[in-house]
Amino acid sequence: MPITILSGAQLRSLLASLTRDQIISIQQNLGNALRDYSIGNQDSGCAATLQPRRTAVTRQCGRTTIFMPSSTRRAIGMKVISLQDKESKPGCEVESGEDLRGIKRFTSGSNEPGNRSSMSSVSSDMSELSISSQEDAAAERSLSTSSSSGDSDPLPVASVDKKPIGGGVSQTMGAWPGAGSRDTSPKGSVTLYDDDSLPFGLINAEELTPFRTALTTTMIFNKRKKVRTLVVFGAGKQAYWHIRLAVILRGEDIKRVFIVNRSFERAARLLQEIYSAENASWRGDVKFSAVSSEFGEYNRILHDAINKADAIFCCTPSHVPLFPAELLTSKEGRRKGRLISAIGSYKPNMTELHPDILREEVTVSPPHRHFHKHVQRSGIVVVDSLDAAMKEAGELIQAEVKPNQVVEIGELLMVRDSAKGSNSAADEKHLREWVERGNVIFKGVGLGLMDLVTGTELVELARARKIGTTVEEF
């Protein structure tokens, strides 16, 4: 049985060579797997009930190693990653067997506990989400003129500390800091096995993890009606791949990207790499700016960027909210719908979003004339895995979000497919309007299934292109 080994550098080379069509194909296969995970389709082998529980071991040195097994009908995966975690005590922890999937959420119909219907109707939760094109345009005009700095941009385009970008660009694709720089990315690998438990792939997880996470986040991003302005918190691998995939998939629509990071040096390094010649093929005409909390007028710049943002990607392991809640919960902040993705925090005591943002999202207000130009909340938060998110997502835990206020992205895909065949045009209309223009919060904590599905696709591509090291007789 041949096994293909992809190092970090080899995987970066492969990922950098992917065309838009290839990215979409991998993303569609991943979406199908996440849908089967939520549906419980055991024929595909992706059902949640067929995913083994993960285990974490913390050693005396404070390094935590996580073991994430996964399965599909055609393959088995084991992801092993480690990160320094001085807050955890030595010991072994096995994921709880509690299953939250029997509860009713994101559906109309029976109120019986334990009911999980086909979820073909979402009108009960989103009947007030509709926004007319006239109101949307008016809100956009209002936002474009609300900046305290007038018509001027908060930062010059293609600049670092107000100086044009020059040479000295690294060869590491920007998101990977140089020697001695702080990087919170977990180290490890993903091993892929066939039906006979024979290994056929070994992949560097440090590169695979941010790529498959960005693939998942951009599933919703692809459906958004307006994505002219993006705000990305962080300057590491996750930030890089979220920016790159977003621009590759929607580059014709995106006009501006703000990179916000605590360290200006890292933000500038990422910005330099984006403007390097080797990235010109996907960068297009999008304007990028680096923003840092070291700036004297940081609060004003951040307010302006969030106010204009159509999508916000949070990619930092932060223990405190990245921006004040009122930037989104105030009257001004509620004038437009945004996609807000938080994928950086991974422990209950970590949070990228202020709890008030999630509390307002899951609280659906009744119709009122005072809010007629505001985007109504959906009443739910989207996650990759309900069970994992309720245990690990600090945003959900600190905001006391309940399981019935959470829906998996796989369920969202299932609702979409059901709505297409539904006799109720209103159901499909409400869902489409919410996904395209409503306020959507996505919280991802990661699934081994995502690594397995994405990794299998990449190993096949690597073999076809003769990238990596293949041992014919392992």
XYZ file of C-alpha atoms in Angstrom, residues 66-360:
295
model
C -5.212 16.310 21.392
C -6.108 13.073 19.576
C -8.929 13.568 17.050
C -10.104 10.338 15.355
C -12.618 10.462 12.507
C -14.213 8.225 9.901
C -15.990 8.174 6.551
C -17.208 5.246 4.481
C -13.897 5.063 2.636
C -11.300 6.192 5.152
C -10.258 6.666 8.773
C -8.291 9.596 10.113
C -6.280 10.400 13.210
C -5.165 13.942 13.891
C -2.620 14.520 16.641
C -1.779 18.110 17.545
C 0.001 19.702 20.498
C 0.126 23.181 21.937
C 1.585 24.768 25.037
C -1.118 25.206 27.663
C 0.261 26.171 31.052
C -3.231 26.709 32.474
C -4.149 23.020 32.287
C -3.224 20.493 34.925
C -1.515 17.206 33.971
C -3.910 14.383 33.186
C -6.064 12.768 30.518
C -9.499 13.916 29.487
C -11.920 12.021 27.241
C -14.692 13.845 25.422
C -18.079 13.469 27.087
C -20.540 11.086 25.501
C -23.456 13.470 25.943
C -25.472 13.831 22.738
C -27.336 17.112 22.296
C -28.750 16.312 18.891
C -32.151 15.141 20.101
C -33.294 18.639 21.009
C -35.506 20.799 18.859
C -33.842 23.816 17.287
C -34.060 25.951 14.165
C -37.366 24.424 13.145
C -41.066 25.007 13.312
C -43.427 22.217 14.114
C -43.699 19.936 17.092
C -42.575 21.245 20.447
C -42.041 17.774 21.825
C -38.615 17.373 23.455
C -36.290 15.160 21.484
C -37.940 15.973 18.181
C -35.562 16.431 15.281
C -37.627 17.095 12.195
C -36.552 17.556 8.601
C -36.191 21.255 9.373
C -37.794 22.264 6.096
C -39.329 25.336 7.704
C -37.477 28.164 9.380
C -40.163 30.791 9.214
C -40.924 30.716 12.946
C -37.428 31.907 13.815
C -36.815 34.229 10.907
C -40.137 35.768 9.935
C -38.784 39.264 10.572
C -35.503 38.982 8.684
C -36.603 40.414 5.375
C -34.920 43.626 4.286
C -36.006 45.474 1.186
C -33.359 46.498 -1.320
C -34.297 50.142 -0.721
C -33.697 49.866 3.019
C -30.442 48.024 2.389
C -29.215 50.742 0.054
C -30.196 53.456 2.505
C -28.330 51.744 5.305
C -25.283 51.393 3.073
C -25.318 55.100 2.240
C -25.684 55.971 5.902
C -22.766 53.765 6.874
C -20.524 55.164 4.177
C -20.956 58.684 5.532
C -20.833 57.921 9.254
C -17.054 57.753 9.643
C -15.665 60.341 12.009
C -12.840 60.960 9.573
C -15.112 62.130 6.791
C -14.522 60.791 3.313
C -10.872 59.963 3.829
C -9.668 56.402 4.325
C -8.421 55.614 7.825
C -5.248 54.180 6.271
C -3.549 54.644 2.904
C -3.911 51.709 0.544
C -0.990 49.268 0.254
C 0.919 50.892 3.068
C 2.721 49.873 6.212
C 2.923 52.589 8.844
C 1.979 55.070 6.089
C 4.984 54.048 3.985
C 4.701 52.269 0.607
C 5.419 48.567 0.701
C 8.905 47.785 -0.552
C 11.206 44.796 -0.743
C 12.339 42.398 1.910
C 9.328 40.130 1.445
C 9.708 36.744 3.093
C 9.342 33.490 1.212
C 6.951 32.017 3.774
C 3.655 33.236 2.321
C 3.425 35.913 4.992
C 1.312 34.104 7.526
C 4.228 32.140 8.908
C 6.410 34.301 11.176
C 10.168 34.109 11.143
C 12.366 32.413 13.695
C 11.690 33.551 17.235
C 8.276 35.050 16.431
C 5.271 34.076 18.509
C 2.922 31.683 16.752
C 0.010 29.951 18.451
C -0.629 27.412 15.693
C -0.747 23.835 17.028
C 1.913 21.449 15.763
C 1.133 17.929 14.623
C 0.002 15.706 11.784
C -2.962 13.912 10.239
C -2.659 10.225 9.326
C -5.128 8.815 6.797
C -6.059 5.108 6.633
C -8.068 3.087 4.099
C -10.806 0.543 4.867
C -8.189 -2.046 5.796
C -6.552 0.385 8.248
C -3.507 0.721 6.010
C -2.075 4.264 5.993
C -2.157 6.075 2.659
C -1.407 9.647 3.739
C 0.565 11.593 6.346
C 0.056 15.372 6.297
C 1.533 18.261 8.262
C -1.417 19.521 10.330
C 0.010 22.981 10.876
C -0.841 23.862 7.277
C -3.926 21.692 6.842
C -5.827 23.012 9.884
C -6.187 26.673 8.824
C -6.985 25.702 5.234
C -9.871 23.373 6.125
C -11.166 25.872 8.699
C -11.255 28.646 6.100
C -13.000 26.269 3.693
C -15.760 25.803 6.265
C -16.132 29.492 7.107
C -16.349 30.508 3.453
C -19.249 28.099 2.856
C -21.499 30.754 4.384
C -19.391 33.600 3.024
C -20.010 32.345 -0.526
C -23.749 32.931 -0.080
C -23.514 36.516 1.160
C -25.060 39.159 -1.046
C -22.551 41.902 -0.189
C -18.948 41.290 0.767
C -17.325 44.555 -0.212
C -15.462 45.137 3.061
C -13.778 42.499 5.225
C -12.227 42.891 8.672
C -9.830 40.133 9.717
C -8.504 39.906 13.271
C -5.158 38.146 13.464
C -2.116 37.817 11.237
C -1.273 34.120 11.437
C -2.082 31.139 9.261
C -5.813 31.247 9.951
C -6.009 34.911 8.961
C -3.979 34.290 5.830
C -6.130 31.425 4.570
C -9.393 33.171 5.392
C -8.219 36.181 3.375
C -6.853 34.134 0.510
C -9.895 31.881 0.086
C -12.330 34.774 0.503
C -10.585 36.759 -2.233
C -10.214 33.765 -4.554
C -13.895 32.905 -4.172
C -15.372 36.429 -4.162
C -12.568 38.684 -5.389
C -14.769 40.473 -7.917
C -17.018 41.689 -5.100
C -14.442 42.494 -2.403
C -13.073 46.035 -2.407
C -11.304 46.380 0.947
C -9.702 44.170 3.592
C -8.598 45.449 7.015
C -6.060 43.248 8.842
C -6.277 44.001 12.570
C -3.613 42.626 14.872
C -2.174 43.447 18.302
C 1.370 43.315 16.916
C 1.826 45.708 14.023
C 5.006 43.901 12.991
C 3.126 40.686 12.240
C 0.268 42.503 10.526
C 2.761 44.357 8.364
C 4.551 41.124 7.495
C 1.311 39.546 6.341
C 0.433 42.659 4.368
C 3.831 42.641 2.692
C 3.392 39.038 1.651
C -0.075 39.659 0.229
C 1.389 42.397 -1.948
C 4.291 40.224 -3.123
C 4.492 39.336 -6.812
C 3.768 35.652 -6.224
C 0.329 36.493 -4.807
C -0.696 38.851 -7.599
C -2.675 36.107 -9.346
C -5.300 35.921 -6.594
C -4.920 39.362 -4.952
C -6.530 41.242 -7.838
C -7.500 44.854 -7.218
C -8.514 44.386 -3.572
C -7.095 47.057 -1.244
C -5.473 45.861 1.975
C -4.554 47.804 5.125
C -2.814 46.782 8.332
C -4.273 48.082 11.600
C -2.753 47.683 15.055
C -3.761 48.521 18.598
C -0.406 50.320 18.721
C -1.923 53.064 16.552
C -2.752 56.299 18.345
C -6.219 56.484 16.747
C -6.873 52.762 16.916
C -10.361 53.085 18.428
C -11.544 55.427 15.693
C -10.031 53.288 12.946
C -11.527 50.102 14.418
C -14.964 51.727 14.721
C -14.832 52.818 11.098
C -13.687 49.396 9.871
C -16.333 47.445 11.838
C -19.007 49.913 10.774
C -18.234 49.317 7.105
C -17.601 45.570 7.410
C -19.776 43.082 5.564
C -17.855 40.140 7.026
C -15.692 39.868 10.144
C -13.246 36.970 10.531
C -11.851 36.501 14.043
C -8.720 34.327 13.946
C -6.962 34.844 17.287
C -6.662 32.756 20.490
C -7.926 35.680 22.513
C -9.030 35.594 26.149
C -10.835 38.937 25.850
C -13.278 40.326 23.255
C -11.540 41.753 20.212
C -13.851 44.773 19.965
C -16.608 46.412 22.054
C -20.045 44.844 21.768
C -21.705 48.185 21.047
C -20.001 48.361 17.658
C -22.518 45.707 16.588
C -25.335 46.047 19.129
C -25.861 49.826 18.926
C -28.473 51.423 16.692
C -25.763 52.245 14.169
C -24.262 48.768 14.311
C -27.601 47.079 13.669
C -28.297 48.839 10.393
C -26.765 46.126 8.265
C -26.367 42.382 8.418
C -22.908 40.887 8.752
C -21.270 37.505 8.692
C -19.227 37.219 11.899
C -16.955 34.190 12.129
C -15.030 33.329 15.315
C -12.653 30.395 14.908
C -9.592 31.366 16.952
C -10.620 30.673 20.550
C -10.856 27.030 21.568
C -11.357 26.928 25.367
C -14.228 27.950 27.684
C -12.169 30.818 29.164
C -11.307 32.215 25.728
C -13.479 34.535 23.681
C -13.160 36.685 20.578
C -16.687 38.094 20.701
C -18.252 39.939 23.609
C -21.060 37.862 25.207
C -23.553 40.684 24.584
C -23.162 40.196 20.819
C -24.264 36.584 21.074
C -26.962 37.313 23.634
C -28.570 39.814 21.288
